[in-house]
CSV table of N, CA and C and ligand atoms in Angstrom, one decimal:
chain,number,residue,atom,x,y,z
A,1,UNK,N,29.8,12.5,9.5
A,1,UNK,CA,29.6,11.1,9.3
A,1,UNK,C,29.4,10.4,10.7
A,2,UNK,N,30.3,10.8,11.7
A,2,UNK,CA,30.2,10.1,13.0
A,2,UNK,C,28.8,10.3,13.6
A,3,UNK,N,28.2,11.4,13.4
A,3,UNK,CA,26.9,11.7,13.9
A,3,UNK,C,25.9,10.7,13.5
A,4,UNK,N,26.0,10.1,12.3
A,4,UNK,CA,25.1,9.1,11.8
A,4,UNK,C,25.3,7.8,12.5
A,5,UNK,N,26.4,7.6,13.1
A,5,UNK,CA,26.7,6.3,13.8
A,5,UNK,C,26.4,6.4,15.3
A,6,UNK,N,25.9,7.5,15.8
A,6,UNK,CA,25.6,7.6,17.2
A,6,UNK,C,24.2,7.2,17.5
A,7,UNK,N,24.0,6.2,18.3
A,7,UNK,CA,22.6,5.8,18.7
A,7,UNK,C,22.0,6.8,19.6
A,8,UNK,N,20.7,7.0,19.6
A,8,UNK,CA,20.0,7.9,20.5
A,8,UNK,C,20.1,7.4,21.9
A,9,UNK,N,20.1,6.1,22.1
A,9,UNK,CA,20.3,5.5,23.4
A,9,UNK,C,20.9,4.2,23.4
A,10,UNK,N,21.4,3.7,24.5
A,10,UNK,CA,22.0,2.4,24.6
A,10,UNK,C,21.5,1.6,25.8
A,11,UNK,N,21.2,0.3,25.6
A,11,UNK,CA,20.8,-0.5,26.7
A,11,UNK,C,21.6,-1.9,26.6
A,12,UNK,N,21.7,-2.6,27.7
A,12,UNK,CA,22.4,-3.9,27.6
A,12,UNK,C,21.7,-4.9,26.6
A,13,UNK,N,20.4,-5.1,26.8
A,13,UNK,CA,19.7,-6.0,25.9
A,13,UNK,C,18.3,-5.4,25.6
A,14,UNK,N,17.7,-6.1,24.6
A,14,UNK,CA,16.4,-5.5,24.1
A,14,UNK,C,15.3,-5.5,25.3
A,15,UNK,N,15.4,-6.5,26.2
A,15,UNK,CA,14.4,-6.5,27.3
A,15,UNK,C,14.6,-5.4,28.3
A,16,UNK,N,15.8,-4.7,28.2
A,16,UNK,CA,16.0,-3.6,29.1
A,16,UNK,C,15.4,-2.3,28.6
A,17,UNK,N,14.8,-2.4,27.4
A,17,UNK,CA,14.2,-1.1,26.8
A,17,UNK,C,12.9,-0.8,27.6
A,18,UNK,N,12.9,0.5,28.0
A,18,UNK,CA,11.7,1.0,28.8
A,18,UNK,C,10.6,1.4,27.8
A,19,UNK,N,9.6,0.5,27.8
A,19,UNK,CA,8.5,0.7,26.8
A,19,UNK,C,7.7,1.9,27.1
A,20,UNK,N,7.5,2.2,28.4
A,20,UNK,CA,6.7,3.4,28.8
A,20,UNK,C,7.4,4.6,28.4
A,21,UNK,N,8.7,4.7,28.6
A,21,UNK,CA,9.5,5.8,28.2
A,21,UNK,C,9.4,6.1,26.7
A,22,UNK,N,9.5,5.0,25.9
A,22,UNK,CA,9.4,5.1,24.5
A,22,UNK,C,8.0,5.7,24.1
A,23,UNK,N,7.0,5.2,24.7
A,23,UNK,CA,5.6,5.7,24.4
A,23,UNK,C,5.4,7.1,24.8
A,24,UNK,N,6.1,7.5,25.9
A,24,UNK,CA,6.0,8.9,26.3
A,24,UNK,C,6.6,9.8,25.3
A,25,UNK,N,7.7,9.3,24.5
A,25,UNK,CA,8.2,10.2,23.5
A,25,UNK,C,7.6,10.0,22.2
A,26,UNK,N,6.4,9.4,22.2
A,26,UNK,CA,5.6,9.3,21.0
A,26,UNK,C,5.8,8.1,20.1
A,27,UNK,N,6.6,7.2,20.5
A,27,UNK,CA,6.9,6.0,19.7
A,27,UNK,C,5.7,5.0,19.7
A,28,UNK,N,5.4,4.6,18.5
A,28,UNK,CA,4.2,3.7,18.3
A,28,UNK,C,4.6,2.4,17.7
A,29,UNK,N,5.8,2.3,17.1
A,29,UNK,CA,6.3,1.1,16.5
A,29,UNK,C,7.8,0.9,16.7
A,30,UNK,N,8.2,-0.4,16.8
A,30,UNK,CA,9.7,-0.7,17.0
A,30,UNK,C,10.2,-1.7,16.0
A,31,UNK,N,11.2,-1.3,15.2
A,31,UNK,CA,11.9,-2.1,14.3
A,31,UNK,C,13.0,-2.9,15.1
A,32,UNK,N,12.9,-4.2,15.0
A,32,UNK,CA,13.9,-5.1,15.7
A,32,UNK,C,14.8,-5.8,14.7
A,33,UNK,N,16.2,-5.6,15.0
A,33,UNK,CA,17.1,-6.4,14.3
A,33,UNK,C,17.0,-7.8,14.8
A,34,UNK,N,17.4,-8.8,14.1
A,34,UNK,CA,17.3,-10.2,14.5
A,34,UNK,C,18.6,-10.7,15.2
A,35,UNK,N,19.6,-11.0,14.4
A,35,UNK,CA,20.8,-11.7,14.9
A,35,UNK,C,21.6,-10.8,15.9
A,36,UNK,N,21.8,-11.4,17.0
A,36,UNK,CA,22.6,-10.8,18.1
A,36,UNK,C,21.8,-9.6,18.8
A,37,UNK,N,20.5,-9.4,18.3
A,37,UNK,CA,19.7,-8.4,19.0
A,37,UNK,C,18.6,-9.2,19.7
A,38,UNK,N,17.8,-10.0,19.0
A,38,UNK,CA,16.7,-10.8,19.7
A,38,UNK,C,17.1,-12.2,19.9
A,39,UNK,N,18.0,-12.7,19.0
A,39,UNK,CA,18.5,-14.1,19.3
A,39,UNK,C,20.1,-14.1,19.1
A,40,UNK,N,20.8,-15.0,19.8
A,40,UNK,CA,22.2,-15.1,19.5
A,40,UNK,C,22.5,-15.4,18.0
A,41,UNK,N,23.5,-14.9,17.4
A,41,UNK,CA,23.8,-15.0,16.0
A,41,UNK,C,23.7,-16.4,15.5
A,42,UNK,N,22.9,-16.6,14.4
A,42,UNK,CA,22.8,-17.9,13.8
A,42,UNK,C,22.0,-19.0,14.5
A,43,UNK,N,21.3,-18.6,15.6
A,43,UNK,CA,20.5,-19.5,16.3
A,43,UNK,C,19.0,-19.2,16.2
A,44,UNK,N,18.2,-20.1,16.8
A,44,UNK,CA,16.8,-19.9,16.9
A,44,UNK,C,16.4,-19.8,18.4
A,45,UNK,N,17.4,-19.4,19.2
A,45,UNK,CA,17.2,-19.4,20.7
A,45,UNK,C,16.4,-18.1,21.1
A,46,UNK,N,15.1,-18.3,21.2
A,46,UNK,CA,14.2,-17.2,21.7
A,46,UNK,C,14.0,-17.4,23.2
A,47,UNK,N,14.4,-16.4,24.0
A,47,UNK,CA,14.3,-16.6,25.4
A,47,UNK,C,12.9,-16.2,25.9
A,48,UNK,N,12.5,-16.8,27.1
A,48,UNK,CA,11.2,-16.5,27.7
A,48,UNK,C,11.2,-15.0,28.0
A,49,UNK,N,12.4,-14.4,28.4
A,49,UNK,CA,12.4,-13.0,28.7
A,49,UNK,C,12.0,-12.2,27.5
A,50,UNK,N,12.5,-12.6,26.3
A,50,UNK,CA,12.2,-11.9,25.1
A,50,UNK,C,10.7,-12.0,24.8
A,51,UNK,N,10.1,-13.2,24.8
A,51,UNK,CA,8.7,-13.3,24.5
A,51,UNK,C,7.9,-12.5,25.5
A,52,UNK,N,8.3,-12.5,26.7
A,52,UNK,CA,7.6,-11.6,27.7
A,52,UNK,C,7.6,-10.2,27.4
A,53,UNK,N,8.8,-9.7,26.9
A,53,UNK,CA,8.9,-8.3,26.6
A,53,UNK,C,8.1,-8.0,25.3
A,54,UNK,N,8.1,-8.9,24.4
A,54,UNK,CA,7.2,-8.7,23.2
A,54,UNK,C,5.8,-8.6,23.5
A,55,UNK,N,5.3,-9.5,24.4
A,55,UNK,CA,3.9,-9.4,24.8
A,55,UNK,C,3.6,-8.1,25.5
A,56,UNK,N,4.5,-7.6,26.4
A,56,UNK,CA,4.3,-6.4,27.1
A,56,UNK,C,4.2,-5.2,26.0
A,57,UNK,N,5.1,-5.3,25.0
A,57,UNK,CA,5.0,-4.2,24.0
A,57,UNK,C,3.7,-4.2,23.3
A,58,UNK,N,3.3,-5.4,22.9
A,58,UNK,CA,2.1,-5.5,22.1
A,58,UNK,C,0.8,-5.2,22.9
A,59,UNK,N,0.8,-5.6,24.2
A,59,UNK,CA,-0.3,-5.2,25.1
A,59,UNK,C,-0.3,-3.7,25.3
A,60,UNK,N,0.8,-3.0,25.2
A,60,UNK,CA,0.8,-1.6,25.4
A,60,UNK,C,0.4,-0.9,24.1
A,61,UNK,N,0.2,-1.7,23.0
A,61,UNK,CA,-0.3,-1.1,21.8
A,61,UNK,C,0.8,-0.7,20.8
A,62,UNK,N,2.0,-1.2,21.1
A,62,UNK,CA,3.2,-0.9,20.2
A,62,UNK,C,3.2,-2.0,19.0
A,63,UNK,N,3.5,-1.5,17.8
A,63,UNK,CA,3.7,-2.4,16.7
A,63,UNK,C,5.1,-2.8,16.7
A,64,UNK,N,5.4,-4.0,16.2
A,64,UNK,CA,6.7,-4.5,16.1
A,64,UNK,C,7.0,-5.1,14.7
A,65,UNK,N,8.2,-5.0,14.2
A,65,UNK,CA,8.5,-5.6,12.9
A,65,UNK,C,10.0,-5.9,12.9
A,66,UNK,N,10.4,-7.1,12.6
A,66,UNK,CA,11.8,-7.5,12.5
A,66,UNK,C,12.3,-7.1,11.1
A,67,UNK,N,13.5,-6.6,11.1
A,67,UNK,CA,14.2,-6.3,9.8
A,67,UNK,C,15.6,-6.9,9.9
A,68,UNK,N,15.8,-7.9,9.0
A,68,UNK,CA,17.1,-8.6,9.1
A,68,UNK,C,17.8,-8.6,7.7
A,69,UNK,N,19.1,-8.5,7.8
A,69,UNK,CA,19.9,-8.6,6.5
A,69,UNK,C,20.0,-10.0,6.1
A,70,UNK,N,19.7,-10.9,7.0
A,70,UNK,CA,19.8,-12.4,6.7
A,70,UNK,C,18.4,-12.8,6.1
A,71,UNK,N,18.4,-14.0,5.5
A,71,UNK,CA,17.2,-14.6,5.0
A,71,UNK,C,17.2,-16.1,5.1
A,72,UNK,N,16.1,-16.7,4.8
A,72,UNK,CA,16.0,-18.2,4.8
A,72,UNK,C,15.1,-18.7,5.9
A,73,UNK,N,15.0,-20.0,6.0
A,73,UNK,CA,14.0,-20.7,6.9
A,73,UNK,C,14.2,-20.4,8.3
A,74,UNK,N,15.5,-20.3,8.8
A,74,UNK,CA,15.7,-20.0,10.2
A,74,UNK,C,15.1,-18.6,10.6
A,75,UNK,N,15.4,-17.6,9.7
A,75,UNK,CA,15.0,-16.2,10.0
A,75,UNK,C,13.5,-16.1,9.9
A,76,UNK,N,12.8,-16.7,8.9
A,76,UNK,CA,11.4,-16.6,8.8
A,76,UNK,C,10.7,-17.4,9.9
A,77,UNK,N,11.4,-18.5,10.3
A,77,UNK,CA,10.8,-19.4,11.3
A,77,UNK,C,10.7,-18.7,12.7
A,78,UNK,N,11.8,-17.9,13.0
A,78,UNK,CA,11.8,-17.2,14.2
A,78,UNK,C,10.6,-16.2,14.3
A,79,UNK,N,10.5,-15.4,13.2
A,79,UNK,CA,9.4,-14.4,13.1
A,79,UNK,C,8.0,-15.1,13.2
A,80,UNK,N,7.9,-16.2,12.6
A,80,UNK,CA,6.6,-17.0,12.7
A,80,UNK,C,6.3,-17.4,14.1
A,81,UNK,N,7.4,-18.0,14.7
A,81,UNK,CA,7.2,-18.4,16.1
A,81,UNK,C,6.9,-17.3,17.1
A,82,UNK,N,7.4,-16.1,16.8
A,82,UNK,CA,7.1,-15.0,17.6
A,82,UNK,C,5.8,-14.3,17.2
A,83,UNK,N,5.3,-14.6,16.0
A,83,UNK,CA,4.1,-14.0,15.5
A,83,UNK,C,4.3,-12.6,15.1
A,84,UNK,N,5.5,-12.3,14.6
A,84,UNK,CA,5.8,-10.9,14.2
A,84,UNK,C,6.1,-10.8,12.7
A,85,UNK,N,5.8,-9.7,12.0
A,85,UNK,CA,6.1,-9.5,10.6
A,85,UNK,C,7.6,-9.4,10.5
A,86,UNK,N,8.2,-9.7,9.3
A,86,UNK,CA,9.6,-9.6,9.1
A,86,UNK,C,9.9,-9.2,7.7
A,87,UNK,N,10.9,-8.4,7.6
A,87,UNK,CA,11.5,-8.0,6.2
A,87,UNK,C,12.9,-8.6,6.2
A,88,UNK,N,13.1,-9.5,5.3
A,88,UNK,CA,14.4,-10.2,5.2
A,88,UNK,C,15.3,-9.7,4.0
A,89,UNK,N,16.5,-10.0,4.0
A,89,UNK,CA,17.4,-9.6,2.9
A,89,UNK,C,17.5,-8.1,2.9
A,90,UNK,N,17.6,-7.4,4.0
A,90,UNK,CA,17.3,-6.0,4.1
A,90,UNK,C,18.3,-5.0,3.6
A,91,UNK,N,19.6,-5.5,3.5
A,91,UNK,CA,20.7,-4.7,3.1
A,91,UNK,C,20.8,-3.4,3.9
A,92,UNK,N,20.6,-3.5,5.2
A,92,UNK,CA,20.9,-2.3,6.0
A,92,UNK,C,22.3,-2.0,5.9
A,93,UNK,N,22.8,-0.8,5.8
A,93,UNK,CA,22.1,0.5,6.2
A,93,UNK,C,21.2,1.1,5.1
A,94,UNK,N,21.0,0.4,4.0
A,94,UNK,CA,20.1,1.0,3.1
A,94,UNK,C,18.7,1.1,3.7
A,95,UNK,N,17.9,2.1,3.3
A,95,UNK,CA,16.7,2.4,4.0
A,95,UNK,C,15.4,1.7,3.4
A,96,UNK,N,15.6,1.1,2.3
A,96,UNK,CA,14.4,0.6,1.6
A,96,UNK,C,13.6,-0.4,2.5
A,97,UNK,N,14.3,-1.4,3.1
A,97,UNK,CA,13.6,-2.4,3.9
A,97,UNK,C,13.1,-1.8,5.2
A,98,UNK,N,13.8,-0.8,5.7
A,98,UNK,CA,13.3,-0.1,6.9
A,98,UNK,C,12.0,0.7,6.6
A,99,UNK,N,12.0,1.3,5.4
A,99,UNK,CA,10.7,2.0,5.0
A,99,UNK,C,9.6,1.0,4.9
A,100,UNK,N,9.9,-0.2,4.4
A,100,UNK,CA,8.9,-1.2,4.3
A,100,UNK,C,8.3,-1.6,5.6
A,101,UNK,N,9.2,-1.7,6.6
A,101,UNK,CA,8.8,-2.0,8.0
A,101,UNK,C,7.9,-0.9,8.5
A,102,UNK,N,8.1,0.4,8.2
A,102,UNK,CA,7.3,1.5,8.6
A,102,UNK,C,5.9,1.3,8.0
A,103,UNK,N,5.8,0.9,6.7
A,103,UNK,CA,4.5,0.7,6.1
A,103,UNK,C,3.8,-0.5,6.7
A,104,UNK,N,4.5,-1.5,7.1
A,104,UNK,CA,3.9,-2.7,7.7
A,104,UNK,C,3.3,-2.3,9.1
A,105,UNK,N,4.0,-1.4,9.8
A,105,UNK,CA,3.5,-1.0,11.1
A,105,UNK,C,2.6,0.2,11.1
A,106,UNK,N,2.6,0.9,9.9
A,106,UNK,CA,1.7,2.0,9.8
A,106,UNK,C,2.2,3.2,10.6
A,107,UNK,N,3.6,3.3,10.7
A,107,UNK,CA,4.1,4.4,11.5
A,107,UNK,C,5.0,5.3,10.7
A,108,UNK,N,5.2,6.5,11.2
A,108,UNK,CA,6.1,7.5,10.6
A,108,UNK,C,7.5,7.3,11.3
A,109,UNK,N,8.6,7.8,10.6
A,109,UNK,CA,9.9,7.7,11.3
A,109,UNK,C,9.9,8.3,12.7
A,110,UNK,N,9.2,9.5,12.9
A,110,UNK,CA,9.2,10.2,14.2
A,110,UNK,C,8.6,9.3,15.3
A,111,UNK,N,7.7,8.4,14.8
A,111,UNK,CA,6.9,7.6,15.8
A,111,UNK,C,7.5,6.2,15.9
A,112,UNK,N,8.8,6.0,15.4
A,112,UNK,CA,9.3,4.7,15.3
A,112,UNK,C,10.7,4.6,16.0
A,113,UNK,N,11.0,3.5,16.7
A,113,UNK,CA,12.3,3.2,17.3
A,113,UNK,C,12.9,2.1,16.5
A,114,UNK,N,14.2,2.0,16.5
A,114,UNK,CA,14.9,0.8,15.9
A,114,UNK,C,15.9,0.3,16.9
A,115,UNK,N,15.9,-1.0,17.1
A,115,UNK,CA,16.8,-1.6,18.0
A,115,UNK,C,17.8,-2.5,17.3
A,116,UNK,N,19.1,-2.4,17.5
A,116,UNK,CA,20.0,-3.2,16.8
A,116,UNK,C,21.4,-3.2,17.5
A,117,UNK,N,22.2,-4.2,17.1
A,117,UNK,CA,23.5,-4.3,17.8
A,117,UNK,C,24.7,-3.8,17.0
A,118,UNK,N,24.4,-3.3,15.7
A,118,UNK,CA,25.6,-2.9,14.9
A,118,UNK,C,25.4,-1.4,14.5
A,119,UNK,N,26.5,-0.7,14.6
A,119,UNK,CA,26.5,0.7,14.3
A,119,UNK,C,26.4,0.9,12.8
A,120,UNK,N,27.2,0.1,12.0
A,120,UNK,CA,27.3,0.3,10.6
A,120,UNK,C,26.2,-0.2,9.7
A,121,UNK,N,25.3,-0.9,10.3
A,121,UNK,CA,24.1,-1.4,9.6
A,121,UNK,C,22.8,-0.8,10.3
A,122,UNK,N,22.5,-1.3,11.5
A,122,UNK,CA,21.3,-0.9,12.2
A,122,UNK,C,21.2,0.6,12.5
A,123,UNK,N,22.2,1.1,13.2
A,123,UNK,CA,22.2,2.5,13.7
A,123,UNK,C,22.3,3.5,12.6
A,124,UNK,N,23.3,3.2,11.7
A,124,UNK,CA,23.4,4.1,10.5
A,124,UNK,C,22.2,4.1,9.7
A,125,UNK,N,21.6,3.0,9.4
A,125,UNK,CA,20.3,3.0,8.6
A,125,UNK,C,19.2,3.7,9.3
A,126,UNK,N,19.1,3.4,10.6
A,126,UNK,CA,18.0,4.0,11.4
A,126,UNK,C,18.1,5.5,11.5
A,127,UNK,N,19.4,6.0,11.7
A,127,UNK,CA,19.6,7.4,11.9
A,127,UNK,C,19.3,8.1,10.5
A,128,UNK,N,19.7,7.5,9.4
A,128,UNK,CA,19.5,8.1,8.1
A,128,UNK,C,18.0,8.2,7.8
A,129,UNK,N,17.2,7.3,8.4
A,129,UNK,CA,15.8,7.3,8.2
A,129,UNK,C,15.1,8.2,9.1
A,130,UNK,N,15.7,8.6,10.2
A,130,UNK,CA,15.2,9.5,11.2
A,130,UNK,C,14.3,8.9,12.3
A,131,UNK,N,14.6,7.6,12.6
A,131,UNK,CA,13.9,6.9,13.7
A,131,UNK,C,14.8,7.0,14.9
A,132,UNK,N,14.2,6.7,16.1
A,132,UNK,CA,14.9,6.7,17.4
A,132,UNK,C,15.7,5.5,17.5
A,133,UNK,N,17.0,5.6,17.4
A,133,UNK,CA,17.9,4.4,17.4
A,133,UNK,C,18.4,4.0,18.8
A,134,UNK,N,18.3,2.7,19.0
A,134,UNK,CA,18.7,2.1,20.3
A,134,UNK,C,19.7,1.0,20.1
A,135,UNK,N,20.9,1.2,20.6
A,135,UNK,CA,22.0,0.2,20.5
A,135,UNK,C,22.0,-0.8,21.6
A,136,UNK,N,22.0,-2.1,21.3
A,136,UNK,CA,22.1,-3.2,22.3
A,136,UNK,C,23.5,-3.8,22.2
A,137,UNK,N,23.9,-4.5,23.3
A,137,UNK,CA,25.2,-5.3,23.2
A,137,UNK,C,24.9,-6.5,22.4
A,138,UNK,N,25.8,-7.0,21.5
A,138,UNK,CA,25.6,-8.2,20.8
A,138,UNK,C,25.5,-9.4,21.7
A,139,UNK,N,24.5,-10.3,21.4
A,139,UNK,CA,24.2,-11.4,22.3
A,139,UNK,C,25.3,-12.5,22.2
A,140,UNK,N,26.0,-12.7,21.1
A,140,UNK,CA,26.9,-13.8,21.0
A,140,UNK,C,28.3,-13.3,20.5
A,141,UNK,N,29.3,-14.0,20.8
A,141,UNK,CA,30.6,-13.7,20.3
A,141,UNK,C,30.9,-14.3,18.9
A,142,UNK,N,30.2,-15.4,18.6
A,142,UNK,CA,30.4,-16.1,17.4
A,142,UNK,C,29.6,-15.3,16.3
A,143,UNK,N,30.3,-14.9,15.2
A,143,UNK,CA,29.6,-14.0,14.3
A,143,UNK,C,30.2,-14.3,12.9
A,144,UNK,N,29.4,-13.8,11.9
A,144,UNK,CA,29.8,-13.8,10.5
A,144,UNK,C,31.1,-13.0,10.4
A,145,UNK,N,32.0,-13.5,9.6
A,145,UNK,CA,33.3,-12.9,9.5
A,145,UNK,C,33.3,-11.4,9.1
A,146,UNK,N,32.3,-11.0,8.2
A,146,UNK,CA,32.1,-9.6,7.8
A,146,UNK,C,31.7,-8.8,9.0
A,147,UNK,N,30.9,-9.4,9.8
A,147,UNK,CA,30.5,-8.6,11.0
A,147,UNK,C,31.6,-8.4,12.0
A,148,UNK,N,32.5,-9.4,12.1
A,148,UNK,CA,33.7,-9.2,12.9
A,148,UNK,C,34.6,-8.1,12.4
A,149,UNK,N,34.7,-7.9,11.1
A,149,UNK,CA,35.4,-6.8,10.6
A,149,UNK,C,34.8,-5.5,10.9
A,150,UNK,N,33.4,-5.5,10.8
A,150,UNK,CA,32.7,-4.3,11.1
A,150,UNK,C,32.9,-3.9,12.6
A,151,UNK,N,33.0,-4.9,13.4
A,151,UNK,CA,33.2,-4.6,14.9
A,151,UNK,C,34.5,-3.9,15.1
A,152,UNK,N,35.5,-4.3,14.3
A,152,UNK,CA,36.8,-3.7,14.4
A,152,UNK,C,36.7,-2.2,14.1
A,153,UNK,N,36.0,-1.9,13.0
A,153,UNK,CA,35.8,-0.5,12.6
A,153,UNK,C,35.0,0.2,13.7
A,154,UNK,N,34.0,-0.5,14.2
A,154,UNK,CA,33.2,0.2,15.3
A,154,UNK,C,34.1,0.6,16.5
A,155,UNK,N,35.0,-0.4,16.9
A,155,UNK,CA,35.8,-0.1,18.0
A,155,UNK,C,36.7,1.1,17.7
A,156,UNK,N,37.2,1.2,16.5
A,156,UNK,CA,38.1,2.3,16.1
A,156,UNK,C,37.3,3.6,16.2
A,157,UNK,N,36.0,3.6,15.7
A,157,UNK,CA,35.2,4.8,15.7
A,157,UNK,C,34.8,5.2,17.1
A,158,UNK,N,34.5,4.2,18.0
A,158,UNK,CA,34.1,4.5,19.4
A,158,UNK,C,35.3,5.1,20.1
A,159,UNK,N,36.5,4.7,19.8
A,159,UNK,CA,37.7,5.3,20.4
A,159,UNK,C,37.7,6.8,20.1
A,160,UNK,N,37.1,7.2,19.0
A,160,UNK,CA,37.1,8.6,18.6
A,160,UNK,C,36.3,9.5,19.5
A,161,UNK,N,35.5,8.9,20.4
A,161,UNK,CA,34.6,9.7,21.3
A,161,UNK,C,33.5,8.9,21.8
A,162,UNK,N,32.8,9.4,22.8
A,162,UNK,CA,31.7,8.7,23.5
A,162,UNK,C,30.5,8.6,22.5
A,163,UNK,N,29.9,7.4,22.5
A,163,UNK,CA,28.8,7.2,21.6
A,163,UNK,C,27.5,7.6,22.2
A,164,UNK,N,27.4,7.5,23.6
A,164,UNK,CA,26.2,7.9,24.2
A,164,UNK,C,26.2,9.4,24.5
A,165,UNK,N,25.0,10.0,24.6
A,165,UNK,CA,24.9,11.4,24.9
A,165,UNK,C,24.7,11.6,26.4
B,1,LIG,MG1,22.5,-7.9,14.4
């Protein structure tokens, strides 16, 4: 079980992801979590650093798709502002929405990376699907109460051993 919760790599934030290194390992598309991965939880705060990173990824030929367990006008508005496709109400760690993202991007699991801030939704779902999982640090401390509970479980799991390889 713990194996499924282990990200393939970890970086501080999404803009720290090395796009060239991803392409070198055959990655052609990136699934992005929304809250606390590309914007602080519950906000519409898209940073210039993020838009710059997205442009670099797209210019390098990478496909991007947001997959969020949340839904509504805020979530779809962010995707529209960034010009990216989005799958909402995703129910991660279930794989159905992640598979839809693959079909949107036209990629296979082997050619796809997933970036997220939560082990029990993003990383677990991504590992079960067989994509290259990348864990980022959550952007904000303010979070949905259910997420805070999940963090507690994550800390307990992390105490069981190193998450990075
Ligand atoms: Mg998140």
